[in-house]
Amino acid sequence: MFHMENVVLRYGDLTVLDQFNLCCEERQFICLFGPSGVGKTSVLNILAGINKPQAGSIKADYKRLAYVFQEPRLLPWLTVEQNLKVGLFNLGLNSRQRNQCVSNLLPLLGLSGFGGYYPGQLSGGMKQRVSLGRAFAIQPDLLLLDEPFTGLDENLKTDMLDLLFSLGQWHACTTVMVTHDIKEVIKISDRIVVMAGRPCRIVQDIVTAPEQRRDPAFIRKTEAGLVDMLNLNKACAVL
Ligand SMILES: Nc1ncnc2c1ncn2[C@@H]1O[C@H](COP(=O)(O)OP(=O)(O)OP(=O)(O)O)[C@@H](O)[C@H]1O
């Protein structure tokens, strides 16, 4: 699905990635986890082709890429419905099919009745849901998510996670998600990639089976391990 090999990424004097490797051979839900500023968004940006590394090779095999940014980045002069349709014009759908896609999405996003609203009339969480919907609408086979649930309450977060799952099952979508929410990470990921240090390294690559993710003891143990890792990194940063 994608291969990043020996990647070097610098911003001026700051080397964020040095000989960094991350590969995904099969459809997976991958979470990138690590302290703030370690380089998680930079990795997503490289996969999306937004950041051009100074060295290394990147191969990504996908037909449709969708990227949900930390902030919703909606087009303020378009309504919710029009924002959801933005990515659909390149897919060869006719007007009826585009309308149908949006009608299906609005209730799933908890936005029934808001199709005619403009972004300026929405709350932060509603905007983020439109942003997620815009990504789901194109049925991507590679989905990049940068802390996509910020500002959503617990119920909506659960609904959005269910939606992500069904998208993954339905469209054979590989997802790479950055999040700081440890519980969320453990419950949904096939693979948790823990990043730390400067330049950043992968300090743990945890592959989990679905039955483990339903096991409270496994969740507790993994959660404790990730919290320890984060605290250790904070302590190292202070020293
Ligand atoms: N365009 C840029 N120019 C200069 N430095 C940058 C740029 N983008 C990111 N950085 C720096 O690179 C490092 C990694 O940033 P990145 O956004 O990838 O981290 P992150 O792990 O996603 O952080 P967070 O969890 O806080 O979003 C940080 O020190 C950041 O200041």
PDB file of C-alpha atoms and ligand atoms in Angstrom:
ATOM      1  CA  MET A   1       0.000   0.000   0.000  1.00  0.00           C
ATOM      2  CA  PHE A   2       2.827   2.422   0.822  1.00  0.00           C
ATOM      3  CA  HIS A   3       6.554   2.367   1.529  1.00  0.00           C
ATOM      4  CA  MET A   4       8.614   5.150   3.067  1.00  0.00           C
ATOM      5  CA  GLU A   5      12.265   4.182   3.123  1.00  0.00           C
ATOM      6  CA  ASN A   6      15.286   6.019   4.520  1.00  0.00           C
ATOM      7  CA  VAL A   7      13.367   9.275   4.485  1.00  0.00           C
ATOM      8  CA  VAL A   8      15.124  12.446   5.596  1.00  0.00           C
ATOM      9  CA  LEU A   9      13.015  15.525   6.297  1.00  0.00           C
ATOM     10  CA  ARG A  10      14.460  18.826   7.440  1.00  0.00           C
ATOM     11  CA  TYR A  11      12.888  22.190   8.051  1.00  0.00           C
ATOM     12  CA  GLY A  12      15.916  24.491   7.884  1.00  0.00           C
ATOM     13  CA  ASP A  13      18.286  23.320  10.635  1.00  0.00           C
ATOM     14  CA  LEU A  14      15.675  21.062  12.233  1.00  0.00           C
ATOM     15  CA  THR A  15      15.945  17.399  11.212  1.00  0.00           C
ATOM     16  CA  VAL A  16      12.581  15.840  11.948  1.00  0.00           C
ATOM     17  CA  LEU A  17      13.094  12.512  10.141  1.00  0.00           C
ATOM     18  CA  ASP A  18      16.424  10.838   9.475  1.00  0.00           C
ATOM     19  CA  GLN A  19      16.531   7.434   7.726  1.00  0.00           C
ATOM     20  CA  PHE A  20      12.884   6.984   8.676  1.00  0.00           C
ATOM     21  CA  ASN A  21      11.066   3.845   7.494  1.00  0.00           C
ATOM     22  CA  LEU A  22       7.357   3.090   7.559  1.00  0.00           C
ATOM     23  CA  CYS A  23       5.717   0.457   5.371  1.00  0.00           C
ATOM     24  CA  CYS A  24       2.205  -0.852   5.029  1.00  0.00           C
ATOM     25  CA  GLU A  25       1.840  -4.013   2.951  1.00  0.00           C
ATOM     26  CA  GLU A  26      -1.872  -4.665   3.351  1.00  0.00           C
ATOM     27  CA  ARG A  27      -5.045  -2.812   4.195  1.00  0.00           C
ATOM     28  CA  GLN A  28      -4.663  -1.605   7.760  1.00  0.00           C
ATOM     29  CA  PHE A  29      -5.937   0.976  10.207  1.00  0.00           C
ATOM     30  CA  ILE A  30      -2.717   2.545  11.462  1.00  0.00           C
ATOM     31  CA  CYS A  31      -2.474   5.076  14.265  1.00  0.00           C
ATOM     32  CA  LEU A  32       0.545   7.303  14.594  1.00  0.00           C
ATOM     33  CA  PHE A  33       1.044   8.106  18.233  1.00  0.00           C
ATOM     34  CA  GLY A  34       3.683  10.196  19.971  1.00  0.00           C
ATOM     35  CA  PRO A  35       4.445  13.440  21.749  1.00  0.00           C
ATOM     36  CA  SER A  36       3.531  16.797  20.280  1.00  0.00           C
ATOM     37  CA  GLY A  37       6.009  18.025  17.698  1.00  0.00           C
ATOM     38  CA  VAL A  38       7.605  14.627  17.068  1.00  0.00           C
ATOM     39  CA  GLY A  39       6.745  14.564  13.355  1.00  0.00           C
ATOM     40  CA  LYS A  40       3.394  12.769  12.958  1.00  0.00           C
ATOM     41  CA  THR A  41       1.780  15.392  10.721  1.00  0.00           C
ATOM     42  CA  SER A  42       5.010  15.583   8.741  1.00  0.00           C
ATOM     43  CA  VAL A  43       4.690  11.867   7.962  1.00  0.00           C
ATOM     44  CA  LEU A  44       1.078  12.331   6.785  1.00  0.00           C
ATOM     45  CA  ASN A  45       2.151  15.290   4.669  1.00  0.00           C
ATOM     46  CA  ILE A  46       4.867  13.197   3.046  1.00  0.00           C
ATOM     47  CA  LEU A  47       2.371  10.429   2.238  1.00  0.00           C
ATOM     48  CA  ALA A  48       0.039  13.053   0.763  1.00  0.00           C
ATOM     49  CA  GLY A  49       2.855  14.554  -1.312  1.00  0.00           C
ATOM     50  CA  ILE A  50       2.570  17.910   0.487  1.00  0.00           C
ATOM     51  CA  ASN A  51       6.020  17.668   2.102  1.00  0.00           C
ATOM     52  CA  LYS A  52       8.924  16.753  -0.160  1.00  0.00           C
ATOM     53  CA  PRO A  53      11.659  15.057   1.848  1.00  0.00           C
ATOM     54  CA  GLN A  54      15.303  15.844   1.169  1.00  0.00           C
ATOM     55  CA  ALA A  55      16.177  12.156   0.743  1.00  0.00           C
ATOM     56  CA  GLY A  56      14.633   8.694   0.723  1.00  0.00           C
ATOM     57  CA  SER A  57      12.021   6.924  -1.327  1.00  0.00           C
ATOM     58  CA  ILE A  58       8.252   7.089  -1.033  1.00  0.00           C
ATOM     59  CA  LYS A  59       5.990   4.737  -2.921  1.00  0.00           C
ATOM     60  CA  ALA A  60       2.260   4.957  -2.324  1.00  0.00           C
ATOM     61  CA  ASP A  61      -0.163   2.790  -4.246  1.00  0.00           C
ATOM     62  CA  TYR A  62      -3.661   4.273  -4.198  1.00  0.00           C
ATOM     63  CA  LYS A  63      -6.327   5.460  -6.582  1.00  0.00           C
ATOM     64  CA  ARG A  64      -8.051   7.983  -4.327  1.00  0.00           C
ATOM     65  CA  LEU A  65      -6.468   9.782  -1.433  1.00  0.00           C
ATOM     66  CA  ALA A  66      -8.433  11.793   1.122  1.00  0.00           C
ATOM     67  CA  TYR A  67      -6.821  13.904   3.840  1.00  0.00           C
ATOM     68  CA  VAL A  68      -8.692  15.278   6.840  1.00  0.00           C
ATOM     69  CA  PHE A  69      -6.627  18.059   8.370  1.00  0.00           C
ATOM     70  CA  GLN A  70      -6.518  19.158  12.010  1.00  0.00           C
ATOM     71  CA  GLU A  71      -8.691  22.134  11.094  1.00  0.00           C
ATOM     72  CA  PRO A  72     -11.721  21.579   8.820  1.00  0.00           C
ATOM     73  CA  ARG A  73     -10.613  23.779   5.868  1.00  0.00           C
ATOM     74  CA  LEU A  74     -14.122  24.048   4.402  1.00  0.00           C
ATOM     75  CA  LEU A  75     -14.849  26.440   1.563  1.00  0.00           C
ATOM     76  CA  PRO A  76     -16.726  29.236   3.368  1.00  0.00           C
ATOM     77  CA  TRP A  77     -18.688  30.400   0.299  1.00  0.00           C
ATOM     78  CA  LEU A  78     -20.194  26.926  -0.244  1.00  0.00           C
ATOM     79  CA  THR A  79     -22.986  25.280   1.745  1.00  0.00           C
ATOM     80  CA  VAL A  80     -22.534  22.017   3.640  1.00  0.00           C
ATOM     81  CA  GLU A  81     -23.985  20.070   0.705  1.00  0.00           C
ATOM     82  CA  GLN A  82     -21.762  21.843  -1.768  1.00  0.00           C
ATOM     83  CA  ASN A  83     -18.686  21.260   0.408  1.00  0.00           C
ATOM     84  CA  LEU A  84     -19.526  17.545   0.581  1.00  0.00           C
ATOM     85  CA  LYS A  85     -19.753  17.436  -3.206  1.00  0.00           C
ATOM     86  CA  VAL A  86     -16.428  19.128  -3.863  1.00  0.00           C
ATOM     87  CA  GLY A  87     -14.494  15.891  -4.388  1.00  0.00           C
ATOM     88  CA  LEU A  88     -17.274  14.189  -6.346  1.00  0.00           C
ATOM     89  CA  PHE A  89     -16.987  16.174  -9.556  1.00  0.00           C
ATOM     90  CA  ASN A  90     -13.881  14.265 -10.690  1.00  0.00           C
ATOM     91  CA  LEU A  91     -15.466  10.852 -10.164  1.00  0.00           C
ATOM     92  CA  GLY A  92     -17.704  10.800 -13.213  1.00  0.00           C
ATOM     93  CA  LEU A  93     -20.925  10.787 -11.174  1.00  0.00           C
ATOM     94  CA  ASN A  94     -24.031  12.457 -12.573  1.00  0.00           C
ATOM     95  CA  SER A  95     -25.940  15.080 -10.652  1.00  0.00           C
ATOM     96  CA  ARG A  96     -28.489  12.568  -9.283  1.00  0.00           C
ATOM     97  CA  GLN A  97     -25.697  10.314  -7.989  1.00  0.00           C
ATOM     98  CA  ARG A  98     -23.903  13.242  -6.351  1.00  0.00           C
ATOM     99  CA  ASN A  99     -27.130  14.339  -4.647  1.00  0.00           C
ATOM    100  CA  GLN A 100     -27.778  10.768  -3.509  1.00  0.00           C
ATOM    101  CA  CYS A 101     -24.285  10.487  -2.022  1.00  0.00           C
ATOM    102  CA  VAL A 102     -24.800  13.693  -0.024  1.00  0.00           C
ATOM    103  CA  SER A 103     -28.288  12.638   1.120  1.00  0.00           C
ATOM    104  CA  ASN A 104     -26.804   9.371   2.404  1.00  0.00           C
ATOM    105  CA  LEU A 105     -23.986  11.126   4.213  1.00  0.00           C
ATOM    106  CA  LEU A 106     -25.851  13.915   6.002  1.00  0.00           C
ATOM    107  CA  PRO A 107     -27.687  11.670   8.518  1.00  0.00           C
ATOM    108  CA  LEU A 108     -24.557   9.552   9.079  1.00  0.00           C
ATOM    109  CA  LEU A 109     -22.707  12.733   9.992  1.00  0.00           C
ATOM    110  CA  GLY A 110     -25.505  13.870  12.278  1.00  0.00           C
ATOM    111  CA  LEU A 111     -26.123  16.829   9.966  1.00  0.00           C
ATOM    112  CA  SER A 112     -29.637  16.192   8.661  1.00  0.00           C
ATOM    113  CA  GLY A 113     -31.298  19.541   8.070  1.00  0.00           C
ATOM    114  CA  PHE A 114     -28.002  21.433   7.847  1.00  0.00           C
ATOM    115  CA  GLY A 115     -27.239  20.810   4.160  1.00  0.00           C
ATOM    116  CA  GLY A 116     -28.053  24.412   3.249  1.00  0.00           C
ATOM    117  CA  TYR A 117     -25.975  25.992   6.025  1.00  0.00           C
ATOM    118  CA  TYR A 118     -22.697  27.760   5.365  1.00  0.00           C
ATOM    119  CA  PRO A 119     -19.550  26.887   7.391  1.00  0.00           C
ATOM    120  CA  GLY A 120     -19.787  30.216   9.225  1.00  0.00           C
ATOM    121  CA  GLN A 121     -23.143  29.084  10.637  1.00  0.00           C
ATOM    122  CA  LEU A 122     -21.755  25.811  12.074  1.00  0.00           C
ATOM    123  CA  SER A 123     -20.045  24.898  15.352  1.00  0.00           C
ATOM    124  CA  GLY A 124     -16.443  23.628  15.314  1.00  0.00           C
ATOM    125  CA  GLY A 125     -17.535  19.999  15.735  1.00  0.00           C
ATOM    126  CA  MET A 126     -20.095  20.304  12.916  1.00  0.00           C
ATOM    127  CA  LYS A 127     -17.448  21.725  10.614  1.00  0.00           C
ATOM    128  CA  GLN A 128     -15.156  18.830  11.474  1.00  0.00           C
ATOM    129  CA  ARG A 129     -17.931  16.371  10.613  1.00  0.00           C
ATOM    130  CA  VAL A 130     -18.391  18.017   7.207  1.00  0.00           C
ATOM    131  CA  SER A 131     -14.660  17.705   6.698  1.00  0.00           C
ATOM    132  CA  LEU A 132     -14.825  13.977   7.544  1.00  0.00           C
ATOM    133  CA  GLY A 133     -17.854  13.572   5.274  1.00  0.00           C
ATOM    134  CA  ARG A 134     -16.049  15.259   2.399  1.00  0.00           C
ATOM    135  CA  ALA A 135     -13.279  12.677   2.769  1.00  0.00           C
ATOM    136  CA  PHE A 136     -15.680   9.703   3.060  1.00  0.00           C
ATOM    137  CA  ALA A 137     -17.695  10.899   0.057  1.00  0.00           C
ATOM    138  CA  ILE A 138     -14.999  10.058  -2.462  1.00  0.00           C
ATOM    139  CA  GLN A 139     -14.592   6.529  -1.052  1.00  0.00           C
ATOM    140  CA  PRO A 140     -10.812   6.794  -0.734  1.00  0.00           C
ATOM    141  CA  ASP A 141      -8.514   3.792  -0.673  1.00  0.00           C
ATOM    142  CA  LEU A 142      -5.941   5.782   1.331  1.00  0.00           C
ATOM    143  CA  LEU A 143      -7.364   7.981   4.075  1.00  0.00           C
ATOM    144  CA  LEU A 144      -5.129  10.280   6.112  1.00  0.00           C
ATOM    145  CA  LEU A 145      -6.604  11.728   9.294  1.00  0.00           C
ATOM    146  CA  ASP A 146      -4.857  14.302  11.460  1.00  0.00           C
ATOM    147  CA  GLU A 147      -6.569  14.377  14.867  1.00  0.00           C
ATOM    148  CA  PRO A 148      -9.974  14.289  13.179  1.00  0.00           C
ATOM    149  CA  PHE A 149     -12.107  14.036  16.310  1.00  0.00           C
ATOM    150  CA  THR A 150     -10.990  17.194  18.052  1.00  0.00           C
ATOM    151  CA  GLY A 151     -14.051  19.098  19.209  1.00  0.00           C
ATOM    152  CA  LEU A 152     -16.487  16.182  18.874  1.00  0.00           C
ATOM    153  CA  ASP A 153     -18.303  14.899  21.936  1.00  0.00           C
ATOM    154  CA  GLU A 154     -17.917  11.238  22.957  1.00  0.00           C
ATOM    155  CA  ASN A 155     -21.111  10.050  21.215  1.00  0.00           C
ATOM    156  CA  LEU A 156     -20.251  11.678  17.947  1.00  0.00           C
ATOM    157  CA  LYS A 157     -16.699  10.436  18.185  1.00  0.00           C
ATOM    158  CA  THR A 158     -18.043   6.882  18.521  1.00  0.00           C
ATOM    159  CA  ASP A 159     -20.361   7.413  15.529  1.00  0.00           C
ATOM    160  CA  MET A 160     -17.490   8.754  13.456  1.00  0.00           C
ATOM    161  CA  LEU A 161     -15.318   5.789  14.427  1.00  0.00           C
ATOM    162  CA  ASP A 162     -18.095   3.401  13.361  1.00  0.00           C
ATOM    163  CA  LEU A 163     -18.290   5.269  10.083  1.00  0.00           C
ATOM    164  CA  LEU A 164     -14.538   4.946   9.642  1.00  0.00           C
ATOM    165  CA  PHE A 165     -14.735   1.230  10.270  1.00  0.00           C
ATOM    166  CA  SER A 166     -17.508   0.664   7.773  1.00  0.00           C
ATOM    167  CA  LEU A 167     -15.605   2.714   5.230  1.00  0.00           C
ATOM    168  CA  GLY A 168     -12.532   0.540   5.791  1.00  0.00           C
ATOM    169  CA  GLN A 169     -14.499  -2.691   5.435  1.00  0.00           C
ATOM    170  CA  TRP A 170     -16.587  -1.545   2.538  1.00  0.00           C
ATOM    171  CA  HIS A 171     -13.995   0.111   0.349  1.00  0.00           C
ATOM    172  CA  ALA A 172     -10.810  -1.676   1.332  1.00  0.00           C
ATOM    173  CA  CYS A 173      -9.442   1.593   2.654  1.00  0.00           C
ATOM    174  CA  THR A 174      -6.085   1.926   4.407  1.00  0.00           C
ATOM    175  CA  THR A 175      -6.248   4.603   7.076  1.00  0.00           C
ATOM    176  CA  VAL A 176      -3.376   6.426   8.744  1.00  0.00           C
ATOM    177  CA  MET A 177      -4.617   8.487  11.679  1.00  0.00           C
ATOM    178  CA  VAL A 178      -2.769  10.812  14.029  1.00  0.00           C
ATOM    179  CA  THR A 179      -4.336  11.067  17.446  1.00  0.00           C
ATOM    180  CA  HIS A 180      -3.485  11.873  21.058  1.00  0.00           C
ATOM    181  CA  ASP A 181      -6.451   9.923  22.378  1.00  0.00           C
ATOM    182  CA  ILE A 182      -4.920   6.740  23.752  1.00  0.00           C
ATOM    183  CA  LYS A 183      -8.163   4.819  24.334  1.00  0.00           C
ATOM    184  CA  GLU A 184      -9.313   5.637  20.835  1.00  0.00           C
ATOM    185  CA  VAL A 185      -5.980   4.435  19.473  1.00  0.00           C
ATOM    186  CA  ILE A 186      -6.171   1.024  21.093  1.00  0.00           C
ATOM    187  CA  LYS A 187      -9.775   0.231  20.281  1.00  0.00           C
ATOM    188  CA  ILE A 188      -9.606   0.881  16.584  1.00  0.00           C
ATOM    189  CA  SER A 189      -6.085   0.276  15.324  1.00  0.00           C
ATOM    190  CA  ASP A 190      -4.746  -2.790  13.581  1.00  0.00           C
ATOM    191  CA  ARG A 191      -1.396  -1.223  14.219  1.00  0.00           C
ATOM    192  CA  ILE A 192      -0.105   1.455  16.599  1.00  0.00           C
ATOM    193  CA  VAL A 193       3.102   3.111  15.491  1.00  0.00           C
ATOM    194  CA  VAL A 194       4.736   4.947  18.398  1.00  0.00           C
ATOM    195  CA  MET A 195       7.099   7.725  17.371  1.00  0.00           C
ATOM    196  CA  ALA A 196       9.593   9.492  19.643  1.00  0.00           C
ATOM    197  CA  GLY A 197      12.836  11.427  19.688  1.00  0.00           C
ATOM    198  CA  ARG A 198      14.538  13.943  17.447  1.00  0.00           C
ATOM    199  CA  PRO A 199      15.138  12.997  14.767  1.00  0.00           C
ATOM    200  CA  CYS A 200      12.080  10.895  15.186  1.00  0.00           C
ATOM    201  CA  ARG A 201      12.263   7.085  15.383  1.00  0.00           C
ATOM    202  CA  ILE A 202       9.615   4.408  15.579  1.00  0.00           C
ATOM    203  CA  VAL A 203      10.062   3.113  19.119  1.00  0.00           C
ATOM    204  CA  GLN A 204       7.201   0.614  18.981  1.00  0.00           C
ATOM    205  CA  ASP A 205       5.154  -0.926  16.211  1.00  0.00           C
ATOM    206  CA  ILE A 206       2.274  -2.760  17.873  1.00  0.00           C
ATOM    207  CA  VAL A 207       0.092  -4.977  15.704  1.00  0.00           C
ATOM    208  CA  THR A 208      -3.164  -5.983  17.383  1.00  0.00           C
ATOM    209  CA  ALA A 209      -5.800  -8.569  16.510  1.00  0.00           C
ATOM    210  CA  PRO A 210      -9.535  -7.726  16.704  1.00  0.00           C
ATOM    211  CA  GLU A 211     -10.093 -10.078  19.669  1.00  0.00           C
ATOM    212  CA  GLN A 212      -7.308  -8.322  21.639  1.00  0.00           C
ATOM    213  CA  ARG A 213      -8.978  -4.964  21.034  1.00  0.00           C
ATOM    214  CA  ARG A 214     -12.101  -6.249  22.751  1.00  0.00           C
ATOM    215  CA  ASP A 215     -10.157  -7.570  25.759  1.00  0.00           C
ATOM    216  CA  PRO A 216     -10.295  -5.071  28.672  1.00  0.00           C
ATOM    217  CA  ALA A 217      -7.061  -6.453  30.194  1.00  0.00           C
ATOM    218  CA  PHE A 218      -5.193  -5.960  26.917  1.00  0.00           C
ATOM    219  CA  ILE A 219      -6.626  -2.439  26.533  1.00  0.00           C
ATOM    220  CA  ARG A 220      -5.569  -1.525  30.105  1.00  0.00           C
ATOM    221  CA  LYS A 221      -2.050  -2.906  29.684  1.00  0.00           C
ATOM    222  CA  THR A 222      -1.484  -1.261  26.311  1.00  0.00           C
ATOM    223  CA  GLU A 223      -2.937   2.027  27.553  1.00  0.00           C
ATOM    224  CA  ALA A 224      -0.625   2.004  30.580  1.00  0.00           C
ATOM    225  CA  GLY A 225       2.356   1.251  28.320  1.00  0.00           C
ATOM    226  CA  LEU A 226       1.532   4.137  25.991  1.00  0.00           C
ATOM    227  CA  VAL A 227       1.001   6.576  28.894  1.00  0.00           C
ATOM    228  CA  ASP A 228       4.392   5.540  30.348  1.00  0.00           C
ATOM    229  CA  MET A 229       6.042   6.052  26.996  1.00  0.00           C
ATOM    230  CA  LEU A 230       4.531   9.519  26.649  1.00  0.00           C
ATOM    231  CA  ASN A 231       5.571  10.502  30.196  1.00  0.00           C
ATOM    232  CA  LEU A 232       9.078   9.165  29.614  1.00  0.00           C
ATOM    233  CA  ASN A 233       9.353  11.277  26.493  1.00  0.00           C
ATOM    234  CA  LYS A 234       8.110  14.375  28.315  1.00  0.00           C
ATOM    235  CA  ALA A 235      10.641  13.745  31.085  1.00  0.00           C
ATOM    236  CA  CYS A 236      13.446  13.319  28.522  1.00  0.00           C
ATOM    237  CA  ALA A 237      12.392  16.552  26.828  1.00  0.00           C
ATOM    238  CA  VAL A 238      12.614  18.416  30.174  1.00  0.00           C
ATOM    239  CA  LEU A 239      16.067  16.954  30.921  1.00  0.00           C
TER     240      LEU A 239
HETATM  241  N1  LIG B   1       6.515  24.086   7.775  1.00  0.00           N
HETATM  242  C1  LIG B   1       7.336  23.963   8.819  1.00  0.00           C
HETATM  243  N2  LIG B   1       8.393  24.761   8.961  1.00  0.00           N
HETATM  244  C2  LIG B   1       9.254  24.635  10.001  1.00  0.00           C
HETATM  245  N3  LIG B   1       9.128  23.711  10.975  1.00  0.00           N
HETATM  246  C3  LIG B   1       8.075  22.885  10.888  1.00  0.00           C
HETATM  247  C4  LIG B   1       7.126  22.962   9.822  1.00  0.00           C
HETATM  248  N4  LIG B   1       6.188  22.003   9.997  1.00  0.00           N
HETATM  249  C5  LIG B   1       6.527  21.368  11.134  1.00  0.00           C
HETATM  250  N5  LIG B   1       7.657  21.884  11.658  1.00  0.00           N
HETATM  251  C6  LIG B   1       8.340  21.424  12.879  1.00  0.00           C
HETATM  252  O1  LIG B   1       8.585  20.039  12.713  1.00  0.00           O
HETATM  253  C7  LIG B   1       8.377  19.340  13.933  1.00  0.00           C
HETATM  254  C8  LIG B   1       7.360  18.252  13.699  1.00  0.00           C
HETATM  255  O2  LIG B   1       6.105  18.856  13.420  1.00  0.00           O
HETATM  256  P1  LIG B   1       4.785  17.986  13.176  1.00  0.00           P
HETATM  257  O3  LIG B   1       3.672  18.939  12.937  1.00  0.00           O
HETATM  258  O4  LIG B   1       5.067  16.972  12.146  1.00  0.00           O
HETATM  259  O5  LIG B   1       4.624  17.283  14.614  1.00  0.00           O
HETATM  260  P2  LIG B   1       3.394  16.476  15.241  1.00  0.00           P
HETATM  261  O6  LIG B   1       3.964  15.267  15.862  1.00  0.00           O
HETATM  262  O7  LIG B   1       2.341  16.280  14.214  1.00  0.00           O
HETATM  263  O8  LIG B   1       2.888  17.484  16.346  1.00  0.00           O
HETATM  264  P3  LIG B   1       1.415  17.705  16.994  1.00  0.00           P
HETATM  265  O9  LIG B   1       1.063  16.414  17.682  1.00  0.00           O
HETATM  266  O10 LIG B   1       1.631  18.828  17.972  1.00  0.00           O
HETATM  267  O11 LIG B   1       0.485  18.079  15.877  1.00  0.00           O
HETATM  268  C9  LIG B   1       7.947  20.383  14.951  1.00  0.00           C
HETATM  269  O12 LIG B   1       9.065  20.740  15.722  1.00  0.00           O
HETATM  270  C10 LIG B   1       7.476  21.554  14.106  1.00  0.00           C
HETATM  271  O13 LIG B   1       7.758  22.789  14.756  1.00  0.00           O
END
